[in-house]
CSV table of C-alpha atoms and ligand atoms in Angstrom, one decimal:
chain,number,residue,atom,x,y,z
A,169,UNK,CA,-7.9,-45.3,45.1
A,170,UNK,CA,-9.6,-43.1,42.5
A,171,UNK,CA,-13.4,-43.1,42.6
A,172,UNK,CA,-15.8,-42.3,39.7
A,173,UNK,CA,-16.9,-38.9,41.0
A,174,UNK,CA,-17.0,-36.6,44.0
A,175,UNK,CA,-19.9,-34.2,44.5
A,176,UNK,CA,-18.6,-31.2,46.5
A,177,UNK,CA,-20.4,-28.5,48.5
A,178,UNK,CA,-23.6,-30.4,49.0
A,179,UNK,CA,-26.1,-29.7,51.7
A,180,UNK,CA,-27.2,-33.3,52.1
A,181,UNK,CA,-30.2,-34.5,53.9
A,182,UNK,CA,-28.7,-37.2,56.2
A,183,UNK,CA,-30.5,-38.9,59.0
A,184,UNK,CA,-33.2,-36.2,59.4
A,185,UNK,CA,-30.7,-33.2,59.3
A,186,UNK,CA,-29.1,-31.2,56.6
A,187,UNK,CA,-25.3,-31.4,56.7
A,188,UNK,CA,-22.6,-29.6,54.6
A,189,UNK,CA,-20.6,-32.4,53.0
A,190,UNK,CA,-19.2,-34.1,49.9
A,191,UNK,CA,-20.3,-37.4,48.4
A,192,UNK,CA,-18.0,-39.8,46.7
A,193,UNK,CA,-19.5,-42.2,44.2
A,194,UNK,CA,-18.0,-45.4,42.9
A,195,UNK,CA,-19.6,-48.0,40.7
A,196,UNK,CA,-23.1,-46.5,41.0
A,197,UNK,CA,-23.1,-46.5,44.8
A,198,UNK,CA,-22.4,-43.9,47.5
A,199,UNK,CA,-18.9,-44.7,48.5
A,200,UNK,CA,-18.3,-42.1,51.1
A,201,UNK,CA,-20.0,-39.1,52.7
A,202,UNK,CA,-17.6,-36.7,54.4
A,203,UNK,CA,-15.6,-33.5,54.7
A,204,UNK,CA,-13.5,-32.2,51.8
A,205,UNK,CA,-10.1,-33.1,53.4
A,206,UNK,CA,-11.1,-36.7,53.8
A,207,UNK,CA,-12.5,-37.4,50.3
A,208,UNK,CA,-10.8,-39.8,47.9
A,209,UNK,CA,-9.4,-38.7,44.5
A,210,UNK,CA,-12.0,-38.8,41.7
A,211,UNK,CA,-12.1,-39.0,37.9
A,212,UNK,CA,-14.7,-36.2,38.0
A,213,UNK,CA,-15.6,-33.5,40.5
A,214,UNK,CA,-19.0,-31.8,40.4
A,215,UNK,CA,-19.5,-28.7,42.5
A,216,UNK,CA,-23.0,-28.6,43.8
A,217,UNK,CA,-22.7,-25.0,45.1
A,218,UNK,CA,-24.7,-25.6,48.2
A,219,UNK,CA,-27.7,-27.3,46.5
A,220,UNK,CA,-29.8,-29.3,48.8
A,221,UNK,CA,-29.2,-33.0,48.1
A,222,UNK,CA,-32.0,-35.6,48.9
A,223,UNK,CA,-32.1,-39.3,48.2
A,224,UNK,CA,-33.7,-39.7,44.7
A,225,UNK,CA,-37.5,-40.0,44.9
A,226,UNK,CA,-39.2,-43.4,44.6
A,227,UNK,CA,-42.5,-42.9,43.0
A,228,UNK,CA,-44.5,-46.1,43.5
A,229,UNK,CA,-47.6,-45.1,41.5
A,230,UNK,CA,-46.7,-44.4,37.9
A,231,UNK,CA,-48.4,-45.3,34.6
A,232,UNK,CA,-45.6,-45.3,32.0
A,233,UNK,CA,-47.9,-46.7,29.3
A,234,UNK,CA,-45.8,-47.5,26.1
A,235,UNK,CA,-46.6,-50.6,24.1
A,236,UNK,CA,-50.3,-50.2,22.9
A,237,UNK,CA,-50.6,-46.9,24.7
A,238,UNK,CA,-47.4,-45.3,23.6
A,239,UNK,CA,-49.3,-42.4,22.1
A,240,UNK,CA,-50.0,-41.3,25.7
A,241,UNK,CA,-46.5,-41.9,27.1
A,242,UNK,CA,-43.6,-44.2,26.5
A,243,UNK,CA,-40.7,-45.4,28.7
A,244,UNK,CA,-38.4,-42.6,27.4
A,245,UNK,CA,-40.7,-39.7,27.8
A,246,UNK,CA,-42.1,-41.0,31.1
A,247,UNK,CA,-38.7,-41.5,32.7
A,248,UNK,CA,-37.5,-38.2,31.3
A,249,UNK,CA,-40.4,-36.6,33.2
A,250,UNK,CA,-39.3,-38.6,36.3
A,251,UNK,CA,-35.7,-37.4,35.9
A,252,UNK,CA,-36.9,-33.8,35.5
A,253,UNK,CA,-38.9,-34.2,38.6
A,254,UNK,CA,-36.1,-35.6,40.8
A,255,UNK,CA,-37.5,-39.1,40.7
A,256,UNK,CA,-34.9,-41.8,40.3
A,257,UNK,CA,-37.0,-45.0,40.7
A,258,UNK,CA,-40.6,-45.5,39.5
A,259,UNK,CA,-42.9,-48.5,39.8
A,260,UNK,CA,-45.0,-49.0,36.7
A,261,UNK,CA,-48.7,-49.8,36.9
A,262,UNK,CA,-50.0,-52.9,34.9
A,263,UNK,CA,-53.1,-51.5,33.2
A,264,UNK,CA,-51.4,-51.4,29.8
A,265,UNK,CA,-52.2,-52.8,26.4
A,266,UNK,CA,-51.6,-55.7,26.9
A,267,UNK,CA,-52.3,-55.8,30.6
A,268,UNK,CA,-49.2,-56.9,32.6
A,269,UNK,CA,-50.5,-60.1,34.1
A,270,UNK,CA,-48.3,-62.9,33.1
A,271,UNK,CA,-44.6,-63.7,33.1
A,272,UNK,CA,-44.6,-63.2,29.3
A,273,UNK,CA,-46.2,-59.8,29.3
A,274,UNK,CA,-43.9,-58.7,32.1
A,275,UNK,CA,-40.8,-60.0,30.3
A,276,UNK,CA,-41.8,-58.1,27.1
A,277,UNK,CA,-42.5,-54.9,29.1
A,278,UNK,CA,-39.1,-55.2,30.8
A,279,UNK,CA,-37.4,-55.6,27.4
A,280,UNK,CA,-39.1,-52.6,25.9
A,281,UNK,CA,-38.3,-50.5,29.0
A,282,UNK,CA,-34.6,-51.6,29.0
A,283,UNK,CA,-34.0,-49.9,25.7
A,284,UNK,CA,-35.6,-46.6,26.7
A,285,UNK,CA,-35.6,-45.9,30.4
A,286,UNK,CA,-33.5,-43.1,32.0
A,287,UNK,CA,-34.3,-43.9,35.6
A,288,UNK,CA,-34.7,-47.2,37.5
A,289,UNK,CA,-38.0,-48.9,36.7
A,290,UNK,CA,-39.7,-51.7,38.6
A,291,UNK,CA,-43.0,-53.3,37.6
A,292,UNK,CA,-46.4,-54.2,39.1
A,293,UNK,CA,-48.4,-57.1,37.7
A,294,UNK,CA,-52.1,-57.5,37.8
A,295,UNK,CA,-53.3,-60.9,39.1
A,296,UNK,CA,-53.6,-63.6,36.5
A,297,UNK,CA,-56.8,-65.7,36.1
A,298,UNK,CA,-54.8,-68.8,36.9
A,299,UNK,CA,-53.2,-68.2,40.3
A,300,UNK,CA,-50.6,-70.9,39.7
A,301,UNK,CA,-48.9,-68.3,37.4
A,302,UNK,CA,-48.3,-65.9,40.4
A,303,UNK,CA,-45.0,-67.6,41.1
A,304,UNK,CA,-43.8,-67.3,37.5
A,305,UNK,CA,-44.6,-63.6,37.6
A,306,UNK,CA,-42.7,-63.1,40.8
A,307,UNK,CA,-39.7,-65.1,39.4
A,308,UNK,CA,-39.8,-62.9,36.4
A,309,UNK,CA,-39.2,-60.0,38.8
A,310,UNK,CA,-42.5,-58.2,39.6
A,311,UNK,CA,-42.0,-55.9,42.6
A,312,UNK,CA,-45.6,-56.1,43.6
A,313,UNK,CA,-49.2,-56.9,42.5
A,314,UNK,CA,-51.8,-54.3,41.8
A,315,UNK,CA,-55.5,-55.0,42.3
A,316,UNK,CA,-57.9,-52.6,40.6
A,317,UNK,CA,-61.3,-52.9,42.4
A,318,UNK,CA,-63.3,-50.3,40.4
A,319,UNK,CA,-63.7,-52.5,37.3
A,320,UNK,CA,-62.3,-55.7,36.0
A,321,UNK,CA,-58.7,-55.2,34.6
A,322,UNK,CA,-56.7,-58.2,35.6
A,323,UNK,CA,-57.5,-61.9,35.2
A,324,UNK,CA,-58.6,-62.5,38.7
A,325,UNK,CA,-62.4,-62.1,39.2
A,326,UNK,CA,-62.7,-59.2,41.6
A,327,UNK,CA,-66.3,-60.1,42.5
A,328,UNK,CA,-65.1,-63.4,43.9
A,329,UNK,CA,-64.1,-63.2,47.6
A,330,UNK,CA,-62.6,-66.7,47.7
A,331,UNK,CA,-60.4,-66.0,44.6
A,332,UNK,CA,-59.2,-62.7,46.2
A,333,UNK,CA,-58.3,-64.6,49.4
A,334,UNK,CA,-56.5,-67.3,47.5
A,335,UNK,CA,-54.5,-64.6,45.6
A,336,UNK,CA,-53.7,-62.9,48.9
A,337,UNK,CA,-52.4,-66.1,50.4
A,338,UNK,CA,-50.2,-66.8,47.4
A,339,UNK,CA,-48.5,-63.4,47.4
A,340,UNK,CA,-48.4,-63.5,51.2
A,341,UNK,CA,-46.3,-66.7,51.1
A,342,UNK,CA,-43.9,-65.0,48.7
A,343,UNK,CA,-43.9,-61.8,50.8
A,344,UNK,CA,-44.8,-59.7,47.8
A,345,UNK,CA,-47.0,-56.6,48.6
A,346,UNK,CA,-50.4,-56.0,47.0
A,347,UNK,CA,-51.3,-52.4,46.1
A,348,UNK,CA,-55.0,-51.8,45.7
A,349,UNK,CA,-57.2,-49.2,44.0
A,350,UNK,CA,-60.0,-49.1,46.5
A,351,UNK,CA,-63.3,-48.2,44.8
A,352,UNK,CA,-66.1,-50.7,45.0
A,353,UNK,CA,-67.2,-51.9,41.6
A,354,UNK,CA,-70.8,-52.9,42.5
A,355,UNK,CA,-71.6,-49.6,44.3
A,356,UNK,CA,-69.9,-47.6,41.6
A,357,UNK,CA,-71.5,-49.3,38.6
A,358,UNK,CA,-74.9,-49.1,40.2
A,359,UNK,CA,-74.6,-45.4,40.9
A,360,UNK,CA,-73.2,-44.7,37.4
A,361,UNK,CA,-76.0,-46.6,35.6
A,362,UNK,CA,-78.6,-44.6,37.6
A,363,UNK,CA,-77.0,-41.3,36.7
A,364,UNK,CA,-76.7,-42.2,33.1
A,365,UNK,CA,-80.4,-43.1,33.0
A,366,UNK,CA,-81.3,-39.6,34.2
A,367,UNK,CA,-79.0,-38.2,31.5
A,368,UNK,CA,-76.4,-36.8,33.9
A,369,UNK,CA,-73.1,-36.3,32.1
A,370,UNK,CA,-71.6,-33.5,34.1
A,371,UNK,CA,-68.7,-33.3,36.6
A,372,UNK,CA,-71.1,-33.3,39.5
A,373,UNK,CA,-72.5,-36.7,38.3
A,374,UNK,CA,-69.0,-38.1,38.3
A,375,UNK,CA,-68.5,-37.0,41.9
A,376,UNK,CA,-71.8,-38.5,42.8
A,377,UNK,CA,-71.0,-41.9,41.3
A,378,UNK,CA,-67.5,-42.0,42.8
A,379,UNK,CA,-68.9,-41.2,46.3
A,380,UNK,CA,-67.0,-41.4,49.6
A,381,UNK,CA,-68.9,-44.6,50.2
A,382,UNK,CA,-67.5,-46.2,47.1
A,383,UNK,CA,-64.0,-45.9,48.6
A,384,UNK,CA,-65.0,-47.0,52.1
A,385,UNK,CA,-66.8,-50.1,50.9
A,386,UNK,CA,-63.8,-51.3,49.0
A,387,UNK,CA,-61.4,-50.5,51.9
A,388,UNK,CA,-63.6,-52.4,54.3
A,389,UNK,CA,-64.0,-55.4,52.0
A,390,UNK,CA,-60.3,-55.7,51.4
A,391,UNK,CA,-59.4,-55.3,55.1
A,392,UNK,CA,-62.0,-58.0,56.0
A,393,UNK,CA,-60.9,-60.4,53.3
A,394,UNK,CA,-57.3,-60.1,54.3
A,395,UNK,CA,-57.8,-60.1,58.0
A,396,UNK,CA,-56.7,-63.7,58.6
A,397,UNK,CA,-54.0,-63.8,55.9
A,398,UNK,CA,-50.4,-63.0,56.5
A,399,UNK,CA,-49.8,-60.5,53.7
A,400,UNK,CA,-48.9,-56.9,53.1
A,401,UNK,CA,-51.7,-54.7,51.8
A,402,UNK,CA,-51.0,-51.2,50.4
A,403,UNK,CA,-53.8,-48.8,49.7
A,404,UNK,CA,-53.2,-46.5,46.8
A,405,UNK,CA,-54.4,-43.0,46.8
A,406,UNK,CA,-56.7,-42.8,49.8
A,407,UNK,CA,-59.0,-39.8,49.5
A,408,UNK,CA,-61.6,-39.8,52.2
A,409,UNK,CA,-61.6,-39.3,56.0
A,410,UNK,CA,-63.6,-42.5,56.4
A,411,UNK,CA,-61.3,-44.5,54.2
A,412,UNK,CA,-58.3,-43.3,56.0
A,413,UNK,CA,-59.9,-44.0,59.4
A,414,UNK,CA,-60.5,-47.6,58.4
A,415,UNK,CA,-56.9,-48.0,57.4
A,416,UNK,CA,-55.7,-46.3,60.6
A,417,UNK,CA,-57.8,-48.7,62.7
A,418,UNK,CA,-56.2,-51.7,60.9
A,419,UNK,CA,-52.8,-50.2,61.6
A,420,UNK,CA,-53.6,-49.7,65.2
A,421,UNK,CA,-54.5,-53.4,65.5
A,422,UNK,CA,-51.1,-54.2,64.3
A,423,UNK,CA,-51.8,-55.2,60.7
A,424,UNK,CA,-49.3,-54.9,57.9
A,425,UNK,CA,-51.3,-52.2,56.1
A,426,UNK,CA,-49.9,-49.1,54.5
A,427,UNK,CA,-51.4,-46.3,52.5
A,428,UNK,CA,-50.6,-43.5,50.0
A,429,UNK,CA,-52.0,-40.2,49.1
A,430,UNK,CA,-51.4,-38.1,46.0
A,431,UNK,CA,-50.5,-34.4,45.7
A,432,UNK,CA,-53.8,-34.0,43.7
A,433,UNK,CA,-56.0,-35.0,46.7
A,434,UNK,CA,-54.0,-32.8,49.0
A,435,UNK,CA,-53.9,-29.7,46.9
A,436,UNK,CA,-57.1,-29.7,44.8
A,437,UNK,CA,-60.8,-30.0,45.7
A,438,UNK,CA,-64.1,-31.1,44.2
A,439,UNK,CA,-64.8,-27.3,43.8
A,440,UNK,CA,-61.7,-27.2,41.4
A,441,UNK,CA,-63.1,-30.1,39.5
A,442,UNK,CA,-66.5,-28.5,39.1
A,443,UNK,CA,-64.9,-25.2,38.1
A,444,UNK,CA,-62.2,-26.5,35.6
A,445,UNK,CA,-64.1,-29.7,34.5
A,446,UNK,CA,-62.9,-32.8,32.8
A,447,UNK,CA,-59.2,-32.1,32.8
A,448,UNK,CA,-59.3,-32.7,36.6
A,449,UNK,CA,-61.2,-36.0,36.2
A,450,UNK,CA,-59.4,-38.7,38.2
A,451,UNK,CA,-60.2,-41.9,40.2
A,452,UNK,CA,-60.8,-41.6,43.0
A,453,UNK,CA,-62.1,-38.1,42.4
A,454,UNK,CA,-61.2,-34.8,44.2
A,455,UNK,CA,-62.9,-34.4,47.5
A,456,UNK,CA,-64.2,-31.6,49.7
A,457,UNK,CA,-62.1,-29.6,52.1
A,458,UNK,CA,-63.0,-31.7,55.2
A,459,UNK,CA,-61.5,-34.8,53.5
A,460,UNK,CA,-58.4,-32.8,52.4
A,461,UNK,CA,-57.8,-31.7,56.0
A,462,UNK,CA,-58.2,-35.3,57.1
A,463,UNK,CA,-55.5,-36.4,54.7
A,464,UNK,CA,-53.2,-33.6,55.9
A,465,UNK,CA,-53.9,-34.7,59.5
A,466,UNK,CA,-53.1,-38.3,58.5
A,467,UNK,CA,-49.8,-37.0,57.3
A,468,UNK,CA,-49.1,-35.0,60.4
A,469,UNK,CA,-50.0,-38.0,62.6
A,470,UNK,CA,-47.8,-40.2,60.4
A,471,UNK,CA,-50.6,-42.6,59.4
A,472,UNK,CA,-50.0,-41.8,55.8
A,473,UNK,CA,-46.9,-43.8,54.6
A,474,UNK,CA,-46.3,-42.6,51.1
A,475,UNK,CA,-46.9,-39.8,48.6
A,476,UNK,CA,-47.2,-41.2,45.1
A,477,UNK,CA,-47.9,-39.1,42.0
A,478,UNK,CA,-50.3,-41.4,40.2
A,479,UNK,CA,-48.8,-40.0,37.0
A,480,UNK,CA,-51.6,-41.0,34.5
A,481,UNK,CA,-50.9,-39.3,31.2
A,482,UNK,CA,-53.5,-39.2,28.4
A,483,UNK,CA,-53.6,-37.4,25.1
A,484,UNK,CA,-55.2,-34.0,25.6
A,485,UNK,CA,-58.2,-34.9,23.4
A,486,UNK,CA,-58.9,-37.8,25.7
A,487,UNK,CA,-59.3,-35.3,28.6
A,488,UNK,CA,-62.4,-33.7,27.1
A,489,UNK,CA,-65.6,-35.2,25.8
A,490,UNK,CA,-69.3,-34.3,25.6
A,491,UNK,CA,-70.0,-36.7,28.5
A,492,UNK,CA,-67.9,-36.9,31.6
A,493,UNK,CA,-68.2,-40.7,31.4
A,494,UNK,CA,-66.1,-40.8,28.3
A,495,UNK,CA,-63.3,-38.7,29.7
A,496,UNK,CA,-60.0,-40.6,30.4
A,497,UNK,CA,-59.2,-40.3,34.1
A,498,UNK,CA,-55.9,-39.1,35.6
A,499,UNK,CA,-53.3,-36.4,35.1
A,500,UNK,CA,-49.6,-36.3,34.8
A,501,UNK,CA,-47.6,-35.8,38.0
A,502,UNK,CA,-44.0,-36.8,37.7
A,503,UNK,CA,-42.8,-33.3,37.0
A,504,UNK,CA,-44.9,-31.5,39.7
A,505,UNK,CA,-44.8,-33.7,42.8
A,506,UNK,CA,-41.5,-32.6,44.2
A,507,UNK,CA,-41.8,-28.8,43.5
A,508,UNK,CA,-45.4,-28.9,44.9
A,509,UNK,CA,-44.5,-30.7,48.0
A,510,UNK,CA,-41.3,-28.6,48.6
A,511,UNK,CA,-43.6,-25.6,48.4
A,512,UNK,CA,-45.7,-27.2,51.2
A,513,UNK,CA,-42.6,-27.6,53.3
A,514,UNK,CA,-41.9,-23.9,52.7
A,515,UNK,CA,-45.5,-23.3,53.9
A,516,UNK,CA,-44.8,-25.4,57.1
A,517,UNK,CA,-47.4,-28.0,56.3
A,518,UNK,CA,-44.7,-30.7,56.9
A,519,UNK,CA,-41.0,-30.9,57.6
A,520,UNK,CA,-38.4,-31.7,55.0
A,521,UNK,CA,-37.4,-34.8,57.0
A,522,UNK,CA,-41.0,-36.0,56.8
A,523,UNK,CA,-41.2,-35.3,53.1
A,524,UNK,CA,-38.1,-37.4,52.5
A,525,UNK,CA,-39.7,-40.2,54.5
A,526,UNK,CA,-42.9,-40.0,52.4
A,527,UNK,CA,-41.1,-39.8,49.0
A,528,UNK,CA,-38.1,-42.0,49.5
A,529,UNK,CA,-37.6,-43.9,52.8
A,530,UNK,CA,-41.0,-45.4,53.2
A,531,UNK,CA,-41.5,-46.4,49.5
A,532,UNK,CA,-38.2,-48.2,49.7
A,533,UNK,CA,-39.2,-50.0,52.9
A,534,UNK,CA,-42.7,-51.1,51.8
A,535,UNK,CA,-41.6,-52.4,48.4
A,536,UNK,CA,-38.4,-54.1,49.5
A,537,UNK,CA,-36.1,-51.7,47.7
A,538,UNK,CA,-33.5,-52.0,50.4
A,539,UNK,CA,-30.6,-50.7,48.4
A,540,UNK,CA,-32.0,-47.2,48.0
A,541,UNK,CA,-34.1,-44.5,49.6
A,542,UNK,CA,-31.5,-43.0,51.9
A,543,UNK,CA,-28.2,-41.1,51.6
A,544,UNK,CA,-25.9,-43.7,53.2
A,545,UNK,CA,-22.7,-45.3,52.4
A,546,UNK,CA,-23.3,-48.4,50.2
A,547,UNK,CA,-26.8,-47.3,49.0
A,548,UNK,CA,-27.4,-46.6,45.3
A,549,UNK,CA,-26.1,-43.2,44.2
A,550,UNK,CA,-29.6,-42.1,43.2
A,551,UNK,CA,-29.8,-38.4,44.2
A,552,UNK,CA,-31.6,-35.2,43.5
A,553,UNK,CA,-29.9,-31.8,44.0
A,554,UNK,CA,-32.5,-29.1,44.6
A,555,UNK,CA,-32.4,-25.3,44.6
A,556,UNK,CA,-34.8,-24.8,47.5
A,557,UNK,CA,-34.8,-21.0,47.1
A,558,UNK,CA,-35.7,-20.9,43.5
A,559,UNK,CA,-39.3,-19.9,42.7
A,560,UNK,CA,-40.8,-20.7,39.4
A,561,UNK,CA,-44.1,-21.0,37.6
A,562,UNK,CA,-45.2,-24.5,36.5
A,563,UNK,CA,-45.3,-24.5,32.7
A,564,UNK,CA,-46.9,-27.7,31.4
A,565,UNK,CA,-45.9,-26.9,27.8
A,566,UNK,CA,-42.3,-27.6,28.9
A,567,UNK,CA,-43.0,-31.0,30.4
A,568,UNK,CA,-40.9,-33.9,29.2
A,569,UNK,CA,-44.0,-36.1,29.5
A,570,UNK,CA,-46.2,-36.4,26.3
A,571,UNK,CA,-49.0,-35.1,28.4
A,572,UNK,CA,-48.3,-31.4,28.3
A,573,UNK,CA,-51.1,-30.2,30.6
A,574,UNK,CA,-51.5,-30.0,34.3
A,575,UNK,CA,-54.0,-28.9,37.0
A,576,UNK,CA,-51.0,-26.9,38.3
A,577,UNK,CA,-50.1,-25.1,35.1
A,578,UNK,CA,-49.4,-21.5,36.1
A,579,UNK,CA,-48.9,-22.2,39.8
A,580,UNK,CA,-46.1,-20.4,41.6
A,581,UNK,CA,-43.9,-23.0,43.4
A,582,UNK,CA,-40.7,-22.9,45.3
A,583,UNK,CA,-38.0,-25.6,45.2
A,584,UNK,CA,-36.7,-26.8,41.9
A,585,UNK,CA,-34.9,-30.1,41.1
A,586,UNK,CA,-31.7,-29.0,39.4
A,587,UNK,CA,-29.7,-32.1,39.0
A,588,UNK,CA,-30.7,-35.8,39.1
A,589,UNK,CA,-28.3,-38.6,39.5
A,590,UNK,CA,-29.3,-42.2,38.7
A,591,UNK,CA,-26.9,-45.0,39.6
A,592,UNK,CA,-24.2,-42.4,40.0
A,593,UNK,CA,-24.7,-40.8,36.6
A,594,UNK,CA,-25.8,-37.2,36.2
A,595,UNK,CA,-28.8,-37.7,33.9
A,596,UNK,CA,-30.7,-34.3,34.2
A,597,UNK,CA,-29.2,-30.9,34.6
A,598,UNK,CA,-31.4,-27.8,34.7
A,599,UNK,CA,-34.3,-29.7,33.1
A,600,UNK,CA,-32.1,-30.9,30.3
A,601,UNK,CA,-31.8,-34.7,29.8
A,602,UNK,CA,-28.1,-35.7,29.5
A,603,UNK,CA,-28.3,-39.4,29.5
A,604,UNK,CA,-29.0,-41.8,26.6
A,605,UNK,CA,-32.2,-43.9,26.3
A,606,UNK,CA,-31.6,-47.1,28.2
A,607,UNK,CA,-29.1,-45.7,30.7
A,608,UNK,CA,-31.5,-46.4,33.5
A,609,UNK,CA,-32.0,-49.8,35.1
A,610,UNK,CA,-34.7,-52.5,35.4
A,611,UNK,CA,-35.3,-53.5,39.0
A,612,UNK,CA,-36.3,-57.0,39.7
A,613,UNK,CA,-37.6,-58.2,43.0
A,614,UNK,CA,-34.8,-59.5,45.2
A,615,UNK,CA,-34.8,-63.2,44.7
A,616,UNK,CA,-33.0,-63.9,47.9
B,474,ZN,ZN1,-53.1,-45.1,39.1
């Protein structure tokens, strides 16, 4: 037989070790991994010249915007940024205009994405007001639900414990995970109002409002509310030692709880925020060095499951304002996550095998994306080929994202994604996008 393509001279990361091999691709899937002499004939041969090949990254925390927020990012620019960053699957957050929280809004979003996307995109939904609609949203193909606890975004009243439990029961029955942004609305709003009354509009005031306690309160509340419910709870971007400890305790008691950290909270601190100001404003905010060390320890001890970018692009004007309370929170991250984390591997903060687990294997497991996340025969041919020796300087002006700024602009990093393959197709080569808009795929939850 003649397969679609064979990638030769790969140093592929298989089963926790790096192996010299070739990969045959047929019909968008990995057909065979083996030695030169045993490979099938192919329509096309691509010589990878000893590049390191990893399973394409699965970024479970991405705000692709588009629709009413297309001036910030759209499905094409966002997924071009993903491709450039070695990310082959993204899960899109629901705080859009309109908010994704019905079968209808989800369907429209999928249709818009289908025309533009370059990588594979799956979708979160917020909870609807009427929980009877949860099933329709899942049938439409939502991969997971997102619950934003810092302020009211979805239809479900986040102040109502019973409503939250009812929602958890519904998704638990359907075995759909819930990802939560854990900052407690009441504590946060209260602190914010007090600071505004004393005319505090500085970065320090933002940190004070988004205190460590705000995170812990939400984590504890959610763990308590879900304690007797058979469901899967995933904590987005944990940033504090206490928050992580609470999650670890739940894990130790055998609960189906997982958590994520972002590169921002591992590599930047509250001092950076105070120094550089509003560009680094994000929720939850950057923390002090003791929390950063606790997160790294959480990684070392394997309590942290996932690294997600929390790619949250805004127009540059929205990142500065007279008052910190008016600044849009979040920074782009799709194009920096992999180079930054590979640099940390170079610095011996974690192993390459562990990084692959955090960026590909675990995200696939937690979100039921069983056809990807590993280099194995039969899995999707979603791959990234990396020059692990190449050093370069992060240049945000060259980003594919519409958000052409970064806290890491000017940082020296080592390890560059050189080629990205999605569904067997080479879509990015040396930062150049080769594929057409719409060549990526829409992932729907497995209905089986
Ligand atoms: Zn986010």
